[in-house]
Coordinates of C-alpha atoms in Angstrom, one line a residue:
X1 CA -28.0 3.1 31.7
X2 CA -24.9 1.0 31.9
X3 CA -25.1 1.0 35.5
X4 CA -29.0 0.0 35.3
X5 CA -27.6 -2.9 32.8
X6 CA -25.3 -4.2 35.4
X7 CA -28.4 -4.2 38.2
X8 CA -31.1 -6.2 35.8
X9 CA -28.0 -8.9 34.7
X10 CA -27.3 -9.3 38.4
X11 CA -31.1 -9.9 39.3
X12 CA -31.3 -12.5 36.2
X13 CA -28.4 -14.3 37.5
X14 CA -29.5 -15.2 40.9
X15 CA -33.2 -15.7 39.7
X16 CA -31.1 -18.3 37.7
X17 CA -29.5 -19.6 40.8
X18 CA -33.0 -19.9 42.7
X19 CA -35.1 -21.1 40.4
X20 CA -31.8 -23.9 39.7
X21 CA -32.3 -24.3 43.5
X22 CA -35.8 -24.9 43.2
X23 CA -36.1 -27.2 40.8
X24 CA -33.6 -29.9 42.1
X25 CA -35.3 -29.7 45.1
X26 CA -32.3 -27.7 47.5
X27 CA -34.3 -25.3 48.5
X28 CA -38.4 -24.5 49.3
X29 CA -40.4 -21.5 50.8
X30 CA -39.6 -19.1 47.9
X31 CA -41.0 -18.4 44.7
X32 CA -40.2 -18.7 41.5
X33 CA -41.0 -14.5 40.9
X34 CA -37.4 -13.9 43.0
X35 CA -36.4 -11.8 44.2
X36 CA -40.9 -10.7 44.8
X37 CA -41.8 -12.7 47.5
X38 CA -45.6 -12.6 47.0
X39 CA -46.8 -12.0 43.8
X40 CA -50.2 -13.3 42.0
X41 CA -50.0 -13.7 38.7
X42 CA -48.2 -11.9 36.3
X43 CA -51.7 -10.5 34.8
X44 CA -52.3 -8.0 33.0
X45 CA -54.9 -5.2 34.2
X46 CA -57.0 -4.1 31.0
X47 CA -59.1 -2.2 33.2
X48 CA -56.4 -0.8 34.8
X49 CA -55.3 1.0 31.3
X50 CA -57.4 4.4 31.7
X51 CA -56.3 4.9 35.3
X52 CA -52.9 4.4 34.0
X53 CA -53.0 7.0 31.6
X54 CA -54.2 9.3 34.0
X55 CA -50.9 8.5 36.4
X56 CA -49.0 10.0 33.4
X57 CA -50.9 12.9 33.1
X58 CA -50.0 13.4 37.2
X59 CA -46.4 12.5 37.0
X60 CA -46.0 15.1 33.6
X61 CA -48.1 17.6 35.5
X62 CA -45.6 16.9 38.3
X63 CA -42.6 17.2 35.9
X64 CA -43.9 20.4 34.5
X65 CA -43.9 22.1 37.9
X66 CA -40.7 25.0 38.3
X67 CA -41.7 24.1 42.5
X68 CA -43.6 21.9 44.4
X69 CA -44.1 22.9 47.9
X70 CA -45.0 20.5 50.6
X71 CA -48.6 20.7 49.9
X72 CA -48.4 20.4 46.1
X73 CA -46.2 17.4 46.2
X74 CA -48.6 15.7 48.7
X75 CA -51.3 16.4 46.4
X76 CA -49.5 15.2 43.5
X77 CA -48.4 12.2 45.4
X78 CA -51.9 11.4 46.6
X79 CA -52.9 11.5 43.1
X80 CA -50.7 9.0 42.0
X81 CA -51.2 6.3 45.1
X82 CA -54.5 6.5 43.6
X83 CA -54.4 5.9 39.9
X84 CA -51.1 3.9 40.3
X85 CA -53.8 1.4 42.7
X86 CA -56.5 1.9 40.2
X87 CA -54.1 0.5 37.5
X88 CA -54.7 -2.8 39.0
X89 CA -58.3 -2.8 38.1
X90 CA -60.4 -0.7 39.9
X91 CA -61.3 0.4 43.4
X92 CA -62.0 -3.0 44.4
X93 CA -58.6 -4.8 43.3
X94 CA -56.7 -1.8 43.8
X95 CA -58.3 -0.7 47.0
X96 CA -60.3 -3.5 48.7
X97 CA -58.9 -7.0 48.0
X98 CA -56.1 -6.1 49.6
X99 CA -58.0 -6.0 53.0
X100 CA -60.3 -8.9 52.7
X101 CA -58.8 -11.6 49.9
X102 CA -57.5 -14.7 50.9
X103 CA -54.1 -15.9 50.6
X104 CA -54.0 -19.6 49.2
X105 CA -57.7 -20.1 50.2
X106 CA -56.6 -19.2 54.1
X107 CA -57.7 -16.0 55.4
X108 CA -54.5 -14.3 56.8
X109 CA -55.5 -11.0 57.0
X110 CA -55.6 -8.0 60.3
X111 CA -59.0 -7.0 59.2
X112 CA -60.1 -10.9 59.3
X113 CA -59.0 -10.7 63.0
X114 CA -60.8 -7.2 63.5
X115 CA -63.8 -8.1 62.5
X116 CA -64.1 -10.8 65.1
X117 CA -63.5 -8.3 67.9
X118 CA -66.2 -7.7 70.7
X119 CA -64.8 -5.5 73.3
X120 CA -61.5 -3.7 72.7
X121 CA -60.3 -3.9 76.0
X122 CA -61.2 -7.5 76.8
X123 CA -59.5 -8.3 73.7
X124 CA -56.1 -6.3 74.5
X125 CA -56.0 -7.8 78.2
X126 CA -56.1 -11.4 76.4
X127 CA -53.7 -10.8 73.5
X128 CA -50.9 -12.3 75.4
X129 CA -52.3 -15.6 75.9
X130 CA -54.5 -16.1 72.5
X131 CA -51.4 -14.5 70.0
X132 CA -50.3 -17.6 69.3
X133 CA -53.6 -18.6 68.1
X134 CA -54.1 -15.7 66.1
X135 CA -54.1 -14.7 62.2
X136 CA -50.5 -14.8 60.6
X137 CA -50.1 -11.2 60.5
X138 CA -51.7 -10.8 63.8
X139 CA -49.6 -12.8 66.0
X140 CA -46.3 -11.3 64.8
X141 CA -47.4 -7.8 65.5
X142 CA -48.7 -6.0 68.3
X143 CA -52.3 -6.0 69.3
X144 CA -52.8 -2.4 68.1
X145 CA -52.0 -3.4 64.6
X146 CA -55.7 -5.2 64.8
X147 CA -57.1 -2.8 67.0
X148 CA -56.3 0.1 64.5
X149 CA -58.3 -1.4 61.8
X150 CA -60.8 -2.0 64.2
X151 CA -61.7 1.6 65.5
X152 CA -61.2 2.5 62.1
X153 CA -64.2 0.1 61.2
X154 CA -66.0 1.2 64.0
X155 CA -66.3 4.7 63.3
X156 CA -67.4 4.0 59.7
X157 CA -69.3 1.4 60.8
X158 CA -68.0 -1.1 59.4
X159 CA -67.3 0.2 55.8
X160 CA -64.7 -1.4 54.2
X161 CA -63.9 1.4 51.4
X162 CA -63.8 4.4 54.8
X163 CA -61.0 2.0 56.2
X164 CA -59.1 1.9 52.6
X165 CA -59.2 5.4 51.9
X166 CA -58.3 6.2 56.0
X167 CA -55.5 4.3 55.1
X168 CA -54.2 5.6 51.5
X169 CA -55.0 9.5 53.1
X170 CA -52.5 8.4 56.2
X171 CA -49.8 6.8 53.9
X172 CA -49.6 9.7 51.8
X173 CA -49.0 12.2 54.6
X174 CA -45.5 11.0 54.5
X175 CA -44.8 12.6 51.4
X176 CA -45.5 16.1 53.1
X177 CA -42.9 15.0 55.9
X178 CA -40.3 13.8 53.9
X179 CA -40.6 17.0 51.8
X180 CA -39.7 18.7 55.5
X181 CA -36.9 16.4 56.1
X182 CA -35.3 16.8 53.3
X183 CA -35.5 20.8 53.6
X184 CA -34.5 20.1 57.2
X185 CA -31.1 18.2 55.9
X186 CA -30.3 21.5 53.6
X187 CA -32.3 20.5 50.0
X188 CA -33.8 23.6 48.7
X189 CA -37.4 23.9 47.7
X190 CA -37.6 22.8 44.1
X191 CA -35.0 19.5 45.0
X192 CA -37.2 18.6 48.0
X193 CA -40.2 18.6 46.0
X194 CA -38.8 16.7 42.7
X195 CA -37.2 14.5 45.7
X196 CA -40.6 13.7 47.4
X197 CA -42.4 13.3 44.1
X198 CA -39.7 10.8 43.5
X199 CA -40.7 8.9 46.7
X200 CA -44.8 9.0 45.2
X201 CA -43.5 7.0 42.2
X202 CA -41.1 4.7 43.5
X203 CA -42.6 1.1 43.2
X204 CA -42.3 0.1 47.3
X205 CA -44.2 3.4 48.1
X206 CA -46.7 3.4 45.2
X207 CA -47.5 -0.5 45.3
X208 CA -47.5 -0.8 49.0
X209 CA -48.0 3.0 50.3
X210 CA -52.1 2.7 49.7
X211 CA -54.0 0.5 51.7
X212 CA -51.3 -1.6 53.7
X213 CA -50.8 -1.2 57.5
X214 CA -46.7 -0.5 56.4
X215 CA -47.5 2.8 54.7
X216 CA -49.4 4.0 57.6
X217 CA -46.0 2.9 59.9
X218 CA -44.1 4.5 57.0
X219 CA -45.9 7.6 57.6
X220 CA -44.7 7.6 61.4
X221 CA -41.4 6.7 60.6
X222 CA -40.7 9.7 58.9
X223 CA -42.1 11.9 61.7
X224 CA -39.7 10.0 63.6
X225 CA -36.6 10.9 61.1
X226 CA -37.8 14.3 60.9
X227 CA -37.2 14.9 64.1
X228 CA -34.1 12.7 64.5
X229 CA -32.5 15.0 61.4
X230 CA -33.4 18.0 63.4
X231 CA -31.5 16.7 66.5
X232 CA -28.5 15.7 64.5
X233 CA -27.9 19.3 62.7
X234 CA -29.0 22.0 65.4
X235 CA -29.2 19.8 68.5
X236 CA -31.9 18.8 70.9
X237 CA -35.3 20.7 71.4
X238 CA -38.2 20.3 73.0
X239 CA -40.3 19.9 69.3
X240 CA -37.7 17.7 67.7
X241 CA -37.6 15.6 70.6
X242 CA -41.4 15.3 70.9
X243 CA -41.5 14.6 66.9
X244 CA -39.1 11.6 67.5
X245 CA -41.3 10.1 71.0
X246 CA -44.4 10.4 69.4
X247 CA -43.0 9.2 66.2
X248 CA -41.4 6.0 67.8
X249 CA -43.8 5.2 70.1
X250 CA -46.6 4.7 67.7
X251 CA -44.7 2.7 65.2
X252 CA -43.9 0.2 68.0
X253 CA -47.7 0.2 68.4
X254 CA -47.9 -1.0 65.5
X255 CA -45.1 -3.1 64.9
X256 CA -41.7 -4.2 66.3
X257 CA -40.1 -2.8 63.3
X258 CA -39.9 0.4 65.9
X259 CA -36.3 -1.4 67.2
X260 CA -35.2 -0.2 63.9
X261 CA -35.3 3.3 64.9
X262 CA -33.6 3.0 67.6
X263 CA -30.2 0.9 66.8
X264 CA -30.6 2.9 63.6
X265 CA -30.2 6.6 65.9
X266 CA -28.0 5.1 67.8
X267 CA -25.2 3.8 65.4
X268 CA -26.3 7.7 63.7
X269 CA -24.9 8.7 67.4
X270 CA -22.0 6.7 67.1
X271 CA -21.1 7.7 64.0
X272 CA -20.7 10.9 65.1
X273 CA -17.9 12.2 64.6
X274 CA -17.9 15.5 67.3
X275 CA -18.7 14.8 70.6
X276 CA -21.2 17.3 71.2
X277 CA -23.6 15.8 67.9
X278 CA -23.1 12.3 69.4
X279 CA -24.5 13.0 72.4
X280 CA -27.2 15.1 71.0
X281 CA -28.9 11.8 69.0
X282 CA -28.2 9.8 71.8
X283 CA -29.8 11.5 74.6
X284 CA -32.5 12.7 71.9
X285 CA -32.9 8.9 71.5
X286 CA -32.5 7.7 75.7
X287 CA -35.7 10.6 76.6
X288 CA -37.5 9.0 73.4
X289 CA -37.0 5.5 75.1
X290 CA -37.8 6.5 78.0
X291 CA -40.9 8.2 77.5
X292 CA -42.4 5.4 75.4
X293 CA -41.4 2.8 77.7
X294 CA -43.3 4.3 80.7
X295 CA -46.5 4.2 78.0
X296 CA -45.6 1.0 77.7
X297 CA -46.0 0.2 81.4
X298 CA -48.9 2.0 82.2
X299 CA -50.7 0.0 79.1
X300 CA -49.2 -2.7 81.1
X301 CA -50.5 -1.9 84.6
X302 CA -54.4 -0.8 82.8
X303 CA -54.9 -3.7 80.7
X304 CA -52.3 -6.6 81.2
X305 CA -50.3 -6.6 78.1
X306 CA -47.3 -6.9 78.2
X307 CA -45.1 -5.6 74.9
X308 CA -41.9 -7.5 76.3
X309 CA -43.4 -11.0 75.9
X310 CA -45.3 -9.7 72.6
X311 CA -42.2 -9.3 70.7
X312 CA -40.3 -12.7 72.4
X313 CA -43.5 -14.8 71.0
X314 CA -43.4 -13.2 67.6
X315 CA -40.4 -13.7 67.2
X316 CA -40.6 -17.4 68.6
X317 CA -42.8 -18.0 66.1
X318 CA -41.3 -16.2 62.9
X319 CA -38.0 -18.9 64.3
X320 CA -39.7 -22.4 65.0
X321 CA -36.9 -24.3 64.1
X322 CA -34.2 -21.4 65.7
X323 CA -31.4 -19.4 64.0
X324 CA -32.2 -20.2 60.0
X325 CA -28.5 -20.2 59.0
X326 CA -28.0 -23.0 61.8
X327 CA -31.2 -24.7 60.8
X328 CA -31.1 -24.3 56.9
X329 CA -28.4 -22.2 55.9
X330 CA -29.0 -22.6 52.2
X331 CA -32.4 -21.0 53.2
X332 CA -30.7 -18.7 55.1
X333 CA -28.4 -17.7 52.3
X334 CA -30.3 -17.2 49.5
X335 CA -33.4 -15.5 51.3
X336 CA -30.2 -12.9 52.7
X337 CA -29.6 -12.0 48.9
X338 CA -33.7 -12.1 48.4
X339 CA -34.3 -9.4 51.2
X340 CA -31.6 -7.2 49.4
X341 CA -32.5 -7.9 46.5
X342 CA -36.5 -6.8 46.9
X343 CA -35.3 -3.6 48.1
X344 CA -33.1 -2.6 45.2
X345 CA -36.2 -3.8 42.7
X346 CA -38.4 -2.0 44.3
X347 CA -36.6 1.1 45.2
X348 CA -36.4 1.6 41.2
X349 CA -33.5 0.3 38.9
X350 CA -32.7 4.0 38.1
X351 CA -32.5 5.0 41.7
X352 CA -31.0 2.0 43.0
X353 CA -28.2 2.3 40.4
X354 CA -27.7 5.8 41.3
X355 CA -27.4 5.3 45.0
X356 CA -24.5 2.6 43.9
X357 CA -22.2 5.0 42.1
X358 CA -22.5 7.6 45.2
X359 CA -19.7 9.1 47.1
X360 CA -21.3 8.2 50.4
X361 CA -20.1 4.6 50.3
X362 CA -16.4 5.3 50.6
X363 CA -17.0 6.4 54.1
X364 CA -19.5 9.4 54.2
X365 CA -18.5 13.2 54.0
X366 CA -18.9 14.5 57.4
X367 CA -22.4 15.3 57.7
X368 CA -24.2 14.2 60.3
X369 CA -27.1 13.3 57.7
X370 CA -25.0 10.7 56.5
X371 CA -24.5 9.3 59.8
X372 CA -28.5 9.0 60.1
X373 CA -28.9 7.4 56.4
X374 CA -25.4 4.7 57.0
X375 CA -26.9 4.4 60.6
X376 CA -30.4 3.0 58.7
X377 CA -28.7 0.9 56.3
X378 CA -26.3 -0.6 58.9
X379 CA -29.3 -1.4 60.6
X380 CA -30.9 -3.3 57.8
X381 CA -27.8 -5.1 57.4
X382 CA -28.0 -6.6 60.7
X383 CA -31.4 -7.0 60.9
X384 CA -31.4 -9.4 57.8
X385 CA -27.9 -11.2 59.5
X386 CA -29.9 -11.8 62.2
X387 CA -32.8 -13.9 60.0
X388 CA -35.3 -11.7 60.0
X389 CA -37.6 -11.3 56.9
X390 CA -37.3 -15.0 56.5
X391 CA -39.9 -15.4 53.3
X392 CA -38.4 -12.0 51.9
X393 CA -41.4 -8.8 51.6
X394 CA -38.8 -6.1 52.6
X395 CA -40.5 -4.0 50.1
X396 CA -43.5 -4.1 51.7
X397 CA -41.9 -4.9 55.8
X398 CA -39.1 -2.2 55.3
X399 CA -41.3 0.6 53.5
X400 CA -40.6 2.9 56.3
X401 CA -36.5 2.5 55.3
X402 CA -37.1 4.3 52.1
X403 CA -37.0 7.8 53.2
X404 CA -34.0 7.0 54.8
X405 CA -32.2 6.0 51.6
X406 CA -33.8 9.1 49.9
X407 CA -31.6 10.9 52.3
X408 CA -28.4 9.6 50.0
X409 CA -30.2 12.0 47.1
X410 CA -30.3 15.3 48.9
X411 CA -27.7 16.8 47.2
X412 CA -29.1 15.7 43.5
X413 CA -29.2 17.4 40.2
X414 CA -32.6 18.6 39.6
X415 CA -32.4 17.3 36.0
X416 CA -30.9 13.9 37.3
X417 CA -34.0 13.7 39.9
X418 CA -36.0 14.3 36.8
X419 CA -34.7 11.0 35.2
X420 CA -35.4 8.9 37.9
X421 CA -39.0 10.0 38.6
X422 CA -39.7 9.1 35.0
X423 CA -37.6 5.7 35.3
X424 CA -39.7 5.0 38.5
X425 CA -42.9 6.0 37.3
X426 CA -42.7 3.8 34.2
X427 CA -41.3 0.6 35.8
X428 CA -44.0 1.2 38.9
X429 CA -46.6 1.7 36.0
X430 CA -45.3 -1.9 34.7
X431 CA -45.3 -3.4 37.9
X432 CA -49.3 -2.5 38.9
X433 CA -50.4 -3.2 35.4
X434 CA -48.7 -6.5 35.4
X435 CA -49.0 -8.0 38.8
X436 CA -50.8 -8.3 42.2
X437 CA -48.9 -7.6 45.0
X438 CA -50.4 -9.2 48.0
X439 CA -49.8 -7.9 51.8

């Protein structure tokens, strides 16, 4: 608990700082809920109350459990992405608003931009030209972020609620994954699945694992990482290899988050420390490339869009003004610690504090699972030197980092994991009863 003490008095302090900053007028663009950069309210859910007593019935059930096997802790999991959405007062808050509400009057949404669609193909072949004209979320993604939801609408036809639960029922296959990657790394059956039910209650997954595009790329990422594990302990196959192509190439469908992946492999490679495991990951990782980038062209050479000069206008326009500690380094700065910040809220004080007082900081131990999990969080360091995740939301934009860092808890107690599912269940039970977490 001490350590947990240490976390909440750092997080007061530099809400202090920004809210000091905000009020003399030194710094705009972030609210005063630091380090949350979108939240409505604080309110509090009464409607939510019943669902949330059902989410403790799951999570004791859970608790109760001697061993959860891949398909009970999905099941488990699924349960709570449910009732932990309900909690924020019914299917419609929990389960629709998310697609369709405004943001500050201003409609800002992928499905607003779906719905608008005529012809798929038409649509695709233009993207390059109209992006800049598109929805906020739209334009810094790729075009089959929009065309997702689309199809997904189309085969319902046009039912909201079969898009939400398409989504919550693809977010929560991670759990299943992760429970294979982590029995892949060397957990045994009953840590995997205390491990995985831990993932189901953290706040990130459980707040932003249900109807967000993020915990469908979450979902992908892992196959990804499962695959990328595989490669690292017993070398290059064929079915590892696949898992990590197929598992790539659709998150960079999605999003350009998918560059993650790969400086995150590769500085796993380099941190190899025998020869033969470094270039395992990294020719696991050049064929993965490879084979996605000649999807890429033939995408190209079918319907005219081209991913290259996708990514180089979204990021032109998340950086109007250039490099933000050039152009406003206080910004800069203080939305660095933000970014950081969000993650260790919403990863769960309990967990977060654990991860802090492991032995894998001083260096790792050796195993080449390390390498993948420091390879991830090297990754994340650069990406926020760099400026991205400007307004903060790592939460929510990094969710598919989170089974990564579960990789640092392989090796845990079974009666420690048992603490922190109950710390993060509560505090994620707080948060969805308290709040309304916009994406």
């Amino acid at each position: 608990m001490g350590a947990v003490f240490r976390l909440l008095l750092a997080l007061a302090l530099l809400w202090a700082v920004n809210f000091t900053l905000l009020v003399t007028g030194h710094r705009t663009g972030c609210p005063v809920t630091f380090p949350i950069a979108i939240l409505l309210g604080p309110p509090f859910h009464p409607r939510g109350v019943p669902y949330a007593l059902a989410y403790l019935l799951v999570l004791g059930f859970g608790l109760r459990m001697r061993r959860l096997g891949a398909a009970q802790a999905w099941a488990l999991g699924l349960l709570l992405l449910l009732f932990g959405n309900l909690a924020q007062g019914g299917f419609d808050a929990g389960f629709l608003k998310p697609f369709y509400q405004p943001y500050l009057g201003t409609h800002v949404q992928y499905f607003h931009d779906a719905v608008r669609i005529r012809s798929p193909g038409v649509w695709l072949s233009e993207f390059n030209t109209a992006q800049p004209h598109l929805l906020i979320h739209s334009r810094t993604h790729p075009p089959f972020a929009v065309l997702l939801h689309f199809f997904v609408l189309q085969a319902a036809w046009g039912n909201l609620a079969f898009l939400s639960l398409a989504f919550v029922l693809i977010s929560s296959l991670t759990l299943p994954v992760v429970w294979l990657v982590l029995r892949e790394v060397g957990a045994d059956a009953r840590r995997a699945g205390l491990l995985t039910l831990l993932l189901a209650a953290t706040p990130a997954f459980n707040i932003y694992g249900a109807v967000s595009l993020d915990g469908v790329i979450a979902f992908l990422a892992s196959v990804f990482l499962l695959g990328c594990v595989r490669v690292a302990r017993s070398g290059p196959s064929a079915g590892a290899v696949s898992l990590m192509t197929i598992g790539f190439l659709s998150v960079s469908l999605l999003s350009f988050g998918g560059v993650f992946l790969v400086v995150a492999t590769g500085l796993a490679g380099l941190f190899q420390t025998e020869g033969r495991g470094r270039r395992a990951l990294l020719t696991a990782l050049a064929i993965t490339v490879g084979m996605s980038a000649l999807v890429f062209i033939a995408v190209h050479r079918v319907w005219g869009y081209d991913h290259v000069q996708a990514f180089m206008t979204a990021s032109r326009l998340e950086n109007r003004h250039g490099f933000l500690l050039v152009s406003r380094p206080l910004v800069y700065a203080m939305t660095r610690v933000e970014d950081v910040a969000e993650i260790v809220l919403f990863l769960s004080l309990g967990t977060a504090a654990t991860m802090v007082r492991m032995p894998w900081r001083r260096g790792g131990d050796g195993d080449p699972v390390t390498g993948v999990m420091m390879g991830a969080v090297g990754t994340l360091a650069l990406m926020f030197a760099s400026g991205a995740y400007r307004t903060g939301e790592t939460a929510r934009a990094c969710l598919f980092a989170y089974p990564y860092l579960l990789l640092a808890l392989r090796r845990l107690a079974p009666e420690r994991a048992f603490a922190l599912i109950c710390f993060a269940g509560v505090q994620t039970l707080v948060m969805q009863l308290l709040g309304n977490f916009f994406w």
